[in-house]
Amino acid sequence: MKNKYDVIVIGGGPAGSVAAKFASENGASVLLLERDREAGIPVRCAEGVSLKGIAPFIEIDKRWIAAQIDVATLFAPNGESAKMHNNGTGLVLERRIFDTALCEEAVKFGVEFVTKADAIDLTWKNGKISGVKINYLNEILEIECDVVIGADGVESRVGRWAGIKTNVALKDIDTCIQYTLSGIDIEENACEFYFGRDVSPGGYVWVFPKNKNTANVGIGLAGHFSHAKGPKKFLDEFIQKRFPNGQKIYTVCGGVTTADTLPEIVHDNIMLVGDAARQVNPITGGGIVQGMIAGSIAGKVAAEAVQKKKFNKKFLKKYRKEWDKKIGNNQKVMYKIKEKVLEMGDEKFNSLVKICQNIPADKFTVKALFSEAVKDDPRLVLEIAKTFVKSKLKLK
Amino acid sequence: MKIIKNLCDICGTCVAVCPADAIIVSEFEVVINNQKCTNCSNCLKVCPIKAIKEGE
Ligand SMILES: Cc1cc2nc3c(=O)[nH]c(=O)nc-3n(C[C@H](O)[C@H](O)[C@H](O)COP(=O)(O)OP(=O)(O)OC[C@H]3O[C@@H](n4cnc5c(N)ncnc54)[C@H](O)[C@@H]3O)c2cc1C
């Protein structure tokens, strides 16, 4: 480690490693800090992504692909189901290997990467952020930089240190438990989603196969519905019914924000990316690809800032602008749909799945499903239609 | 609020809902600073494994 870099990225998850790579590739000197012994562990994730989403960022490698998904089945509270086909374009990852592969990719492009390095504060000079204070193997070090990129996950504190409000409301976070269940018998290429007040209030249960006998089986409950019972009891009840012989070979807790992107994700000398900026799809809870996209934009803007020696908020806002254009505006609409979904009762879910049964399996998407959910809100429907036209996504 | 140390999975979900910046996560533990805590109990409600209880 040197004592000064152009850019310091805090957090070695998908958002951070991609941000570091793009900053370095575009000419900045970059230090990437990871608190744990390696990036990607513990795996707090169901590991589902779309092939199309990750392909721009890393060469596809079998080492980190557990399963390819052809079908998703949605289960209504009344037990009825509808199938969506996606022809192998969904992947279940091995995130432990995937996250490390992304870090290796960053290193290939000149990033300096340090594990066991816990960022504990920012340093300031003349009222401006001047670097990062870290606890590295029990030694406190101060390293200078011009730009900090906070990629420190759902538990993010980097933004708070910079005076950015990053906390979310209870209804805008899902509280999750997941088991990797083994000793079960499932279709390797099919994932399952279960909805309903009795199954998972304000969220859903997922089954993402890793192979014929093993799957990530998890639950997310909307935070404000969680308190009385908690996600573990709901999930255990589900597993008792669906996989009574499943053995829990991995247990993990976690939180997924289902919020809009934070109002502020840049300040002078600092940008937030990924979960730290709440850049998660509020409907699916998917944040891997969104984090990588945000990282790529922020990394590039950071390098440009270094080149032009412009580190103020005004310049770094370029990142915000591009984020909104690419994903942020879409996330905003998804957030509004989510708000509606939170109010939905079981009846509504039942009728939704019923509608979906009538759509040919290869013609509908999760987005289409939830667009159905908001049909009775004409303003929202219009807004959704606009975003989908903009992002060239088809509704049905 | 108080962390039940041998139950906590160090997932950091509590930090995301804390309006007072009273919770710190490291590789090894989660710590609640009761000087800053406003007892809003968001963390207690959101904890996936109920590893937070009231009290200091
Ligand atoms: C149960 C569950 C299931 C999920 N399922 C999916 C899914 O199927 N598909 C999907 O796309 N998304 C899923 N997500 C969301 C996804 O895991 C996250 O959106 C994604 O990991 C975000 O990437 P990130 O780089 O922003 O943060 P993270 O992957 O959380 O990485 C942050 C990194 O920063 C490090 N760090 C934190 N603080 C510091 C510090 N002070 N100093 C140094 N390092 C620090 C952490 O150790 C960590 O390695 C799921 C989440 C959960 C909880």
Short mmCIF file of C-alpha atoms and ligand atoms in Angstrom, two decimals:
data_model
loop_
_atom_site.label_atom_id
_atom_site.label_comp_id
_atom_site.label_asym_id
_atom_site.label_seq_id
_atom_site.Cartn_x
_atom_site.Cartn_y
_atom_site.Cartn_z
CA MET A 1 0.00 0.00 0.00
CA LYS A 2 1.21 3.49 -0.83
CA ASN A 3 0.12 6.53 1.14
CA LYS A 4 -1.68 8.25 -1.73
CA TYR A 5 -3.89 7.15 -4.63
CA ASP A 6 -6.15 9.01 -7.04
CA VAL A 7 -9.14 6.86 -6.08
CA ILE A 8 -9.92 4.65 -3.08
CA VAL A 9 -12.81 2.20 -3.43
CA ILE A 10 -14.24 0.87 -0.15
CA GLY A 11 -15.78 -2.61 -0.47
CA GLY A 12 -14.79 -5.48 -2.77
CA GLY A 13 -18.28 -6.67 -3.82
CA PRO A 14 -19.49 -6.53 -7.43
CA ALA A 15 -20.10 -2.76 -7.33
CA GLY A 16 -16.69 -1.96 -5.81
CA SER A 17 -14.54 -4.26 -7.92
CA VAL A 18 -16.15 -3.05 -11.14
CA ALA A 19 -15.81 0.60 -10.08
CA ALA A 20 -12.13 0.01 -9.27
CA LYS A 21 -11.51 -1.69 -12.59
CA PHE A 22 -13.11 1.08 -14.64
CA ALA A 23 -11.29 3.83 -12.76
CA SER A 24 -7.95 2.08 -13.23
CA GLU A 25 -8.58 1.16 -16.85
CA ASN A 26 -9.26 4.83 -17.54
CA GLY A 27 -6.00 6.00 -16.07
CA ALA A 28 -6.45 6.55 -12.32
CA SER A 29 -4.32 4.95 -9.61
CA VAL A 30 -6.75 2.90 -7.55
CA LEU A 31 -6.76 1.19 -4.16
CA LEU A 32 -9.58 -1.29 -3.46
CA LEU A 33 -10.23 -2.10 0.21
CA GLU A 34 -12.07 -5.17 1.49
CA ARG A 35 -12.78 -5.68 5.16
CA ASP A 36 -13.12 -9.46 5.13
CA ARG A 37 -10.58 -12.16 4.43
CA GLU A 38 -11.87 -12.32 0.86
CA ALA A 39 -14.51 -10.64 -1.23
CA GLY A 40 -17.75 -12.54 -1.70
CA ILE A 41 -17.99 -14.25 1.69
CA PRO A 42 -20.14 -14.89 3.57
CA VAL A 43 -22.45 -15.27 0.57
CA ARG A 44 -25.54 -13.27 1.52
CA CYS A 45 -27.31 -13.80 -1.76
CA ALA A 46 -29.62 -16.10 -3.72
CA GLU A 47 -27.12 -15.79 -6.56
CA GLY A 48 -29.59 -15.28 -9.41
CA VAL A 49 -28.61 -13.02 -12.32
CA SER A 50 -29.33 -12.69 -16.01
CA LEU A 51 -26.62 -13.71 -18.43
CA LYS A 52 -27.23 -10.53 -20.38
CA GLY A 53 -26.71 -8.45 -17.26
CA ILE A 54 -23.24 -9.68 -16.36
CA ALA A 55 -21.88 -10.42 -19.84
CA PRO A 56 -20.64 -6.84 -20.45
CA PHE A 57 -18.45 -7.01 -17.35
CA ILE A 58 -16.68 -10.34 -17.32
CA GLU A 59 -15.99 -13.25 -19.61
CA ILE A 60 -18.41 -16.03 -18.76
CA ASP A 61 -16.60 -18.80 -16.92
CA LYS A 62 -18.09 -22.13 -15.83
CA ARG A 63 -16.11 -21.88 -12.59
CA TRP A 64 -18.71 -19.51 -11.15
CA ILE A 65 -21.89 -20.80 -12.75
CA ALA A 66 -23.85 -23.34 -10.72
CA ALA A 67 -26.95 -23.64 -12.89
CA GLN A 68 -28.63 -22.22 -15.95
CA ILE A 69 -32.30 -21.38 -15.60
CA ASP A 70 -34.89 -22.01 -18.30
CA VAL A 71 -38.09 -21.67 -16.34
CA ALA A 72 -39.45 -19.67 -13.42
CA THR A 73 -42.65 -20.83 -11.78
CA LEU A 74 -44.75 -18.40 -9.78
CA PHE A 75 -46.97 -19.81 -7.07
CA ALA A 76 -50.05 -17.92 -5.93
CA PRO A 77 -51.30 -18.10 -2.32
CA ASN A 78 -54.03 -20.53 -3.44
CA GLY A 79 -51.44 -22.92 -4.87
CA GLU A 80 -52.10 -22.13 -8.53
CA SER A 81 -49.01 -21.54 -10.61
CA ALA A 82 -47.85 -19.93 -13.82
CA LYS A 83 -44.64 -20.57 -15.74
CA MET A 84 -42.28 -18.10 -17.38
CA HIS A 85 -39.67 -19.33 -19.84
CA ASN A 86 -36.36 -17.61 -20.37
CA ASN A 87 -34.36 -20.14 -22.35
CA GLY A 88 -31.22 -20.45 -20.30
CA THR A 89 -30.74 -16.73 -19.91
CA GLY A 90 -30.93 -16.88 -16.13
CA LEU A 91 -27.93 -18.00 -14.11
CA VAL A 92 -27.40 -19.13 -10.57
CA LEU A 93 -23.89 -18.10 -9.61
CA GLU A 94 -21.28 -19.33 -7.17
CA ARG A 95 -20.81 -15.87 -5.73
CA ARG A 96 -17.82 -16.77 -3.66
CA ILE A 97 -15.94 -17.52 -6.87
CA PHE A 98 -17.67 -14.84 -8.93
CA ASP A 99 -16.85 -11.94 -6.59
CA THR A 100 -13.22 -13.04 -6.43
CA ALA A 101 -13.09 -13.36 -10.22
CA LEU A 102 -14.27 -9.76 -10.48
CA CYS A 103 -11.51 -8.69 -8.08
CA GLU A 104 -8.95 -10.59 -10.16
CA GLU A 105 -10.27 -8.76 -13.19
CA ALA A 106 -9.77 -5.42 -11.42
CA VAL A 107 -6.24 -6.39 -10.46
CA LYS A 108 -5.51 -7.30 -14.08
CA PHE A 109 -6.25 -3.68 -14.93
CA GLY A 110 -3.81 -2.34 -12.37
CA VAL A 111 -5.95 -1.99 -9.24
CA GLU A 112 -4.17 -2.50 -5.90
CA PHE A 113 -6.38 -4.74 -3.78
CA VAL A 114 -6.08 -5.28 -0.03
CA THR A 115 -8.16 -7.68 2.05
CA LYS A 116 -8.52 -7.49 5.84
CA ALA A 117 -8.56 -3.71 5.41
CA ASP A 118 -11.50 -2.18 7.26
CA ALA A 119 -12.29 1.45 6.41
CA ILE A 120 -13.21 3.14 9.69
CA ASP A 121 -13.56 6.80 8.73
CA LEU A 122 -12.81 9.46 6.16
CA THR A 123 -10.04 12.00 6.67
CA TRP A 124 -10.65 15.70 6.03
CA LYS A 125 -8.48 18.68 5.05
CA ASN A 126 -9.79 22.25 4.80
CA GLY A 127 -13.35 20.97 4.97
CA LYS A 128 -12.79 18.53 2.10
CA ILE A 129 -12.50 14.76 2.11
CA SER A 130 -8.79 14.01 1.79
CA GLY A 131 -8.61 10.25 2.22
CA VAL A 132 -9.61 7.17 4.18
CA LYS A 133 -8.66 5.93 7.62
CA ILE A 134 -8.35 2.17 7.80
CA ASN A 135 -7.81 -0.54 10.33
CA TYR A 136 -5.42 -2.91 8.60
CA LEU A 137 -4.64 -5.96 10.71
CA ASN A 138 -5.07 -3.93 13.87
CA GLU A 139 -2.93 -1.05 12.66
CA ILE A 140 -4.56 2.34 12.01
CA LEU A 141 -3.42 3.91 8.73
CA GLU A 142 -4.43 7.07 6.86
CA ILE A 143 -4.28 6.94 3.09
CA GLU A 144 -4.87 10.00 0.93
CA CYS A 145 -6.94 10.18 -2.22
CA ASP A 146 -8.89 12.65 -4.38
CA VAL A 147 -11.99 10.51 -4.86
CA VAL A 148 -13.59 7.99 -2.50
CA ILE A 149 -16.03 5.45 -3.92
CA GLY A 150 -18.22 3.93 -1.20
CA ALA A 151 -19.16 0.39 -2.29
CA ASP A 152 -19.61 -0.94 1.21
CA GLY A 153 -22.86 -2.83 0.79
CA VAL A 154 -26.17 -2.74 2.62
CA GLU A 155 -24.34 -2.05 5.90
CA SER A 156 -22.77 1.05 4.37
CA ARG A 157 -21.41 3.77 6.61
CA VAL A 158 -19.16 5.57 4.16
CA GLY A 159 -22.02 7.80 2.97
CA ARG A 160 -22.90 8.72 6.54
CA TRP A 161 -19.31 9.78 7.20
CA ALA A 162 -19.67 12.21 4.31
CA GLY A 163 -22.92 13.57 5.70
CA ILE A 164 -25.18 11.73 3.23
CA LYS A 165 -28.43 10.35 4.60
CA THR A 166 -28.42 6.65 3.75
CA ASN A 167 -30.90 5.00 6.11
CA VAL A 168 -34.08 3.47 4.65
CA ALA A 169 -37.58 3.03 6.07
CA LEU A 170 -38.60 -0.38 7.44
CA LYS A 171 -41.03 -0.89 4.57
CA ASP A 172 -38.17 -0.30 2.12
CA ILE A 173 -35.99 -3.19 3.23
CA ASP A 174 -36.60 -6.93 3.14
CA THR A 175 -35.31 -8.94 6.05
CA CYS A 176 -34.03 -12.27 4.77
CA ILE A 177 -32.97 -15.74 5.79
CA GLN A 178 -31.66 -18.26 3.32
CA TYR A 179 -30.61 -21.87 3.55
CA THR A 180 -28.72 -23.75 0.92
CA LEU A 181 -30.73 -26.96 1.11
CA SER A 182 -29.26 -30.25 0.00
CA GLY A 183 -30.65 -33.76 -0.22
CA ILE A 184 -33.66 -32.52 -2.17
CA ASP A 185 -34.90 -33.49 -5.59
CA ILE A 186 -35.57 -30.60 -7.96
CA GLU A 187 -35.38 -29.59 -11.58
CA GLU A 188 -31.95 -28.15 -12.17
CA ASN A 189 -33.14 -25.55 -14.64
CA ALA A 190 -36.21 -24.21 -12.89
CA CYS A 191 -36.56 -21.66 -10.15
CA GLU A 192 -39.65 -21.07 -8.04
CA PHE A 193 -41.26 -18.05 -6.40
CA TYR A 194 -43.98 -18.23 -3.74
CA PHE A 195 -46.21 -15.32 -2.77
CA GLY A 196 -48.83 -14.65 -0.11
CA ARG A 197 -49.49 -13.31 3.38
CA ASP A 198 -49.01 -16.74 4.95
CA VAL A 199 -45.86 -17.48 3.00
CA SER A 200 -43.98 -14.21 3.01
CA PRO A 201 -45.83 -10.95 3.79
CA GLY A 202 -44.61 -8.13 1.59
CA GLY A 203 -41.99 -10.31 -0.07
CA TYR A 204 -41.56 -13.79 -1.46
CA VAL A 205 -39.93 -17.17 -0.98
CA TRP A 206 -37.44 -18.22 -3.66
CA VAL A 207 -35.99 -21.55 -4.72
CA PHE A 208 -32.90 -21.14 -6.90
CA PRO A 209 -31.34 -24.49 -7.86
CA LYS A 210 -27.59 -24.98 -7.70
CA ASN A 211 -27.83 -28.53 -9.00
CA LYS A 212 -30.34 -31.40 -9.04
CA ASN A 213 -30.09 -31.92 -5.31
CA THR A 214 -29.24 -28.51 -3.91
CA ALA A 215 -30.89 -25.09 -3.98
CA ASN A 216 -30.77 -21.69 -2.35
CA VAL A 217 -34.10 -21.51 -0.56
CA GLY A 218 -34.76 -18.20 1.07
CA ILE A 219 -37.26 -15.64 2.17
CA GLY A 220 -37.53 -11.88 2.30
CA LEU A 221 -40.20 -10.14 4.38
CA ALA A 222 -40.91 -6.45 4.16
CA GLY A 223 -39.30 -4.96 7.28
CA HIS A 224 -42.49 -3.52 8.75
CA PHE A 225 -44.23 -6.92 8.54
CA SER A 226 -41.37 -8.84 10.06
CA HIS A 227 -41.37 -8.14 13.76
CA ALA A 228 -43.94 -10.49 15.25
CA LYS A 229 -42.78 -13.70 13.63
CA GLY A 230 -39.57 -12.99 11.76
CA PRO A 231 -38.40 -14.54 8.49
CA LYS A 232 -36.95 -17.72 10.00
CA LYS A 233 -40.27 -19.09 11.24
CA PHE A 234 -41.95 -18.38 7.89
CA LEU A 235 -39.15 -20.08 6.00
CA ASP A 236 -39.01 -23.09 8.29
CA GLU A 237 -42.75 -23.60 7.82
CA PHE A 238 -42.37 -23.41 4.08
CA ILE A 239 -39.51 -25.89 4.02
CA GLN A 240 -41.37 -28.29 6.27
CA LYS A 241 -44.05 -28.47 3.58
CA ARG A 242 -42.03 -28.22 0.37
CA PHE A 243 -38.71 -29.89 1.26
CA PRO A 244 -39.26 -31.89 4.47
CA ASN A 245 -36.05 -33.87 3.90
CA GLY A 246 -33.85 -30.92 2.96
CA GLN A 247 -30.64 -30.50 4.93
CA LYS A 248 -29.40 -27.02 5.68
CA ILE A 249 -25.82 -27.01 4.47
CA TYR A 250 -25.52 -23.20 4.64
CA THR A 251 -27.51 -20.64 6.66
CA VAL A 252 -27.28 -16.94 6.13
CA CYS A 253 -29.09 -13.75 7.15
CA GLY A 254 -29.24 -10.54 5.19
CA GLY A 255 -31.09 -7.43 4.17
CA VAL A 256 -32.12 -6.26 0.71
CA THR A 257 -33.28 -2.70 0.24
CA THR A 258 -36.38 -2.29 -1.90
CA ALA A 259 -36.07 1.48 -2.01
CA ASP A 260 -35.51 4.06 -4.68
CA THR A 261 -31.89 5.11 -5.32
CA LEU A 262 -30.81 7.46 -2.53
CA PRO A 263 -31.61 11.12 -3.24
CA GLU A 264 -27.90 11.90 -2.83
CA ILE A 265 -25.21 9.56 -4.12
CA VAL A 266 -22.46 12.13 -4.70
CA HIS A 267 -20.84 14.86 -2.66
CA ASP A 268 -17.56 16.67 -3.16
CA ASN A 269 -14.85 13.98 -3.56
CA ILE A 270 -17.18 11.04 -3.01
CA MET A 271 -19.59 8.72 -4.83
CA LEU A 272 -21.69 5.82 -3.52
CA VAL A 273 -22.36 2.71 -5.61
CA GLY A 274 -24.31 -0.54 -5.33
CA ASP A 275 -26.18 -1.48 -2.16
CA ALA A 276 -24.54 1.49 -0.43
CA ALA A 277 -26.51 3.77 -2.79
CA ARG A 278 -29.59 1.50 -2.53
CA GLN A 279 -29.30 0.67 -6.23
CA VAL A 280 -31.31 -2.53 -5.96
CA ASN A 281 -34.34 -3.44 -8.06
CA PRO A 282 -37.17 -2.86 -5.56
CA ILE A 283 -39.33 -5.61 -7.05
CA THR A 284 -36.94 -8.47 -7.61
CA GLY A 285 -34.37 -7.53 -4.93
CA GLY A 286 -31.65 -8.03 -7.53
CA GLY A 287 -28.64 -5.82 -6.92
CA ILE A 288 -25.66 -7.58 -8.48
CA VAL A 289 -26.02 -6.30 -12.03
CA GLN A 290 -27.31 -2.90 -10.94
CA GLY A 291 -24.26 -2.53 -8.69
CA MET A 292 -21.92 -3.45 -11.52
CA ILE A 293 -23.55 -0.94 -13.85
CA ALA A 294 -23.31 1.79 -11.21
CA GLY A 295 -19.68 0.81 -10.54
CA SER A 296 -18.77 1.06 -14.20
CA ILE A 297 -20.24 4.55 -14.48
CA ALA A 298 -18.75 5.82 -11.23
CA GLY A 299 -15.33 4.33 -12.05
CA LYS A 300 -15.23 6.09 -15.39
CA VAL A 301 -16.37 9.40 -13.94
CA ALA A 302 -13.76 9.10 -11.17
CA ALA A 303 -11.00 8.63 -13.74
CA GLU A 304 -12.24 11.60 -15.71
CA ALA A 305 -12.34 13.68 -12.55
CA VAL A 306 -8.71 12.78 -11.91
CA GLN A 307 -7.72 13.71 -15.45
CA LYS A 308 -9.46 17.07 -15.24
CA LYS A 309 -8.65 17.62 -11.56
CA LYS A 310 -12.30 18.34 -10.85
CA PHE A 311 -13.51 16.58 -7.75
CA ASN A 312 -16.48 18.66 -6.72
CA LYS A 313 -20.04 17.48 -6.47
CA LYS A 314 -20.97 19.38 -9.58
CA PHE A 315 -18.55 17.39 -11.72
CA LEU A 316 -19.19 14.01 -10.05
CA LYS A 317 -22.91 14.46 -10.67
CA LYS A 318 -22.16 13.15 -14.15
CA TYR A 319 -22.34 9.74 -12.50
CA ARG A 320 -25.80 10.43 -11.10
CA LYS A 321 -27.05 11.67 -14.45
CA GLU A 322 -25.86 8.63 -16.32
CA TRP A 323 -27.14 6.28 -13.63
CA ASP A 324 -30.60 7.79 -13.84
CA LYS A 325 -30.59 7.51 -17.61
CA LYS A 326 -29.47 3.88 -17.62
CA ILE A 327 -31.26 2.43 -14.58
CA GLY A 328 -32.28 5.02 -12.01
CA ASN A 329 -35.41 6.26 -13.76
CA ASN A 330 -36.50 2.69 -14.25
CA GLN A 331 -35.83 1.90 -10.59
CA LYS A 332 -38.01 4.83 -9.57
CA VAL A 333 -40.97 3.33 -11.42
CA MET A 334 -40.21 -0.14 -10.05
CA TYR A 335 -40.29 1.42 -6.61
CA LYS A 336 -43.75 2.82 -7.21
CA ILE A 337 -44.96 -0.58 -8.40
CA LYS A 338 -43.48 -2.12 -5.28
CA GLU A 339 -45.41 0.31 -3.13
CA LYS A 340 -48.60 -0.96 -4.77
CA VAL A 341 -47.54 -4.58 -4.41
CA LEU A 342 -47.02 -4.06 -0.67
CA GLU A 343 -50.71 -3.23 -0.38
CA MET A 344 -51.82 -6.25 -2.38
CA GLY A 345 -53.84 -8.96 -0.67
CA ASP A 346 -53.79 -12.67 -1.48
CA GLU A 347 -56.85 -12.34 -3.71
CA LYS A 348 -54.96 -9.99 -5.95
CA PHE A 349 -51.99 -12.35 -6.19
CA ASN A 350 -54.32 -15.22 -7.03
CA SER A 351 -55.94 -13.30 -9.84
CA LEU A 352 -52.56 -12.12 -11.12
CA VAL A 353 -51.25 -15.63 -11.44
CA LYS A 354 -54.51 -16.56 -13.11
CA ILE A 355 -53.96 -13.83 -15.69
CA CYS A 356 -50.42 -15.00 -16.19
CA GLN A 357 -51.56 -18.56 -16.88
CA ASN A 358 -53.19 -17.20 -20.01
CA ILE A 359 -50.06 -15.53 -21.31
CA PRO A 360 -47.78 -17.85 -23.32
CA ALA A 361 -44.87 -18.79 -21.07
CA ASP A 362 -42.25 -17.28 -23.34
CA LYS A 363 -44.08 -13.98 -23.60
CA PHE A 364 -44.09 -12.62 -20.09
CA THR A 365 -41.66 -11.30 -17.56
CA VAL A 366 -41.63 -10.46 -13.87
CA LYS A 367 -42.06 -6.85 -14.91
CA ALA A 368 -45.15 -7.71 -16.90
CA LEU A 369 -46.56 -9.59 -13.95
CA PHE A 370 -46.26 -6.61 -11.67
CA SER A 371 -47.47 -4.25 -14.30
CA GLU A 372 -50.67 -6.24 -14.20
CA ALA A 373 -50.70 -5.56 -10.48
CA VAL A 374 -51.06 -1.84 -10.92
CA LYS A 375 -53.59 -1.87 -13.72
CA ASP A 376 -56.18 -0.03 -11.64
CA ASP A 377 -53.85 2.95 -11.22
CA PRO A 378 -53.93 4.68 -14.61
CA ARG A 379 -51.24 7.22 -13.76
CA LEU A 380 -48.81 4.53 -12.76
CA VAL A 381 -49.64 2.43 -15.81
CA LEU A 382 -48.83 5.38 -18.02
CA GLU A 383 -45.56 5.95 -16.23
CA ILE A 384 -44.61 2.30 -16.56
CA ALA A 385 -45.44 2.30 -20.23
CA LYS A 386 -43.21 5.34 -20.70
CA THR A 387 -40.23 3.77 -18.93
CA PHE A 388 -40.56 0.55 -20.81
CA VAL A 389 -40.70 2.38 -24.11
CA LYS A 390 -37.62 4.31 -23.07
CA SER A 391 -35.68 1.25 -22.07
CA LYS A 392 -37.04 -0.70 -25.04
CA LEU A 393 -38.39 -3.40 -22.79
CA LYS A 394 -41.56 -5.03 -23.90
CA LEU A 395 -44.38 -5.26 -21.43
CA LYS A 396 -45.90 -8.41 -22.71
CA MET B 1 -30.53 -1.62 22.21
CA LYS B 2 -28.28 -4.56 22.74
CA ILE B 3 -26.75 -7.17 20.41
CA ILE B 4 -26.95 -10.81 21.44
CA LYS B 5 -23.42 -11.55 20.32
CA ASN B 6 -23.60 -15.30 19.88
CA LEU B 7 -26.75 -15.02 17.75
CA CYS B 8 -25.72 -12.12 15.52
CA ASP B 9 -24.75 -13.15 11.95
CA ILE B 10 -23.07 -9.75 11.28
CA CYS B 11 -25.24 -9.16 8.20
CA GLY B 12 -25.52 -5.40 8.68
CA THR B 13 -29.25 -5.15 7.96
CA CYS B 14 -29.69 -3.17 11.18
CA VAL B 15 -27.26 -0.49 10.03
CA ALA B 16 -29.38 0.28 6.97
CA VAL B 17 -32.43 1.23 9.06
CA CYS B 18 -30.65 3.12 11.84
CA PRO B 19 -31.56 6.82 11.63
CA ALA B 20 -28.98 7.77 14.27
CA ASP B 21 -25.80 6.22 12.84
CA ALA B 22 -25.46 4.35 16.11
CA ILE B 23 -24.47 0.94 14.72
CA ILE B 24 -21.03 -0.13 13.55
CA VAL B 25 -20.15 -3.37 11.76
CA SER B 26 -16.66 -4.83 11.56
CA GLU B 27 -15.51 -8.18 10.21
CA PHE B 28 -16.05 -9.71 13.63
CA GLU B 29 -18.93 -7.94 15.35
CA VAL B 30 -21.77 -5.46 15.34
CA VAL B 31 -21.68 -2.77 18.01
CA ILE B 32 -24.49 -0.42 19.06
CA ASN B 33 -23.45 2.92 20.48
CA ASN B 34 -26.07 3.59 23.12
CA GLN B 35 -24.91 7.20 23.42
CA LYS B 36 -26.23 7.78 19.90
CA CYS B 37 -29.13 5.30 19.93
CA THR B 38 -32.58 6.91 20.07
CA ASN B 39 -34.41 3.65 20.93
CA CYS B 40 -36.48 3.78 17.74
CA SER B 41 -36.24 -0.04 17.64
CA ASN B 42 -36.00 -0.21 13.83
CA CYS B 43 -32.96 -2.49 14.19
CA LEU B 44 -34.76 -4.83 16.53
CA LYS B 45 -37.69 -5.10 14.13
CA VAL B 46 -35.61 -5.75 11.04
CA CYS B 47 -33.02 -8.16 12.47
CA PRO B 48 -33.54 -11.41 10.49
CA ILE B 49 -32.54 -13.61 13.39
CA LYS B 50 -33.75 -11.53 16.34
CA ALA B 51 -30.30 -10.92 17.70
CA ILE B 52 -31.18 -7.49 19.08
CA LYS B 53 -33.00 -6.83 22.31
CA GLU B 54 -33.93 -3.80 24.34
CA GLY B 55 -31.65 -2.54 27.08
CA GLU B 56 -28.04 -1.43 27.29
C1 LIG C 1 -30.72 -12.98 1.02
C2 LIG C 1 -30.33 -12.18 -0.17
C3 LIG C 1 -30.56 -12.66 -1.45
C4 LIG C 1 -30.18 -11.91 -2.57
N1 LIG C 1 -30.39 -12.45 -3.80
C5 LIG C 1 -29.96 -11.78 -4.91
C6 LIG C 1 -30.08 -12.37 -6.21
O1 LIG C 1 -30.52 -13.50 -6.36
N2 LIG C 1 -29.68 -11.64 -7.28
C7 LIG C 1 -29.16 -10.37 -7.15
O2 LIG C 1 -28.81 -9.75 -8.16
N3 LIG C 1 -29.02 -9.81 -5.93
C8 LIG C 1 -29.40 -10.47 -4.81
N4 LIG C 1 -29.24 -9.91 -3.56
C9 LIG C 1 -28.65 -8.57 -3.47
C10 LIG C 1 -27.15 -8.62 -3.73
O3 LIG C 1 -26.55 -9.56 -2.88
C11 LIG C 1 -26.52 -7.25 -3.49
O4 LIG C 1 -27.30 -6.27 -4.16
C12 LIG C 1 -25.07 -7.17 -4.01
O5 LIG C 1 -24.25 -8.02 -3.31
C13 LIG C 1 -24.60 -5.73 -3.88
O6 LIG C 1 -23.26 -5.61 -4.25
P1 LIG C 1 -22.34 -4.50 -3.59
O7 LIG C 1 -21.02 -4.62 -4.23
O8 LIG C 1 -23.05 -3.20 -3.60
O9 LIG C 1 -22.28 -4.89 -2.05
P2 LIG C 1 -21.73 -6.23 -1.35
O10 LIG C 1 -21.75 -7.38 -2.27
O11 LIG C 1 -22.45 -6.34 -0.07
O12 LIG C 1 -20.21 -5.87 -1.06
C14 LIG C 1 -19.84 -4.93 -0.10
C15 LIG C 1 -18.45 -5.28 0.37
O13 LIG C 1 -17.95 -4.21 1.15
C16 LIG C 1 -17.25 -4.73 2.25
N5 LIG C 1 -17.22 -3.67 3.27
C17 LIG C 1 -18.27 -3.19 3.99
N6 LIG C 1 -17.89 -2.22 4.82
C18 LIG C 1 -16.55 -2.07 4.62
C19 LIG C 1 -15.56 -1.21 5.20
N7 LIG C 1 -15.89 -0.32 6.15
N8 LIG C 1 -14.28 -1.34 4.77
C20 LIG C 1 -13.94 -2.25 3.83
N9 LIG C 1 -14.84 -3.08 3.25
C21 LIG C 1 -16.12 -2.99 3.64
C22 LIG C 1 -18.04 -5.96 2.65
O14 LIG C 1 -17.25 -6.86 3.38
C23 LIG C 1 -18.44 -6.51 1.27
O15 LIG C 1 -17.50 -7.43 0.77
C24 LIG C 1 -29.58 -10.64 -2.42
C25 LIG C 1 -29.35 -10.14 -1.13
C26 LIG C 1 -29.69 -10.90 -0.01
C27 LIG C 1 -29.43 -10.36 1.35
#
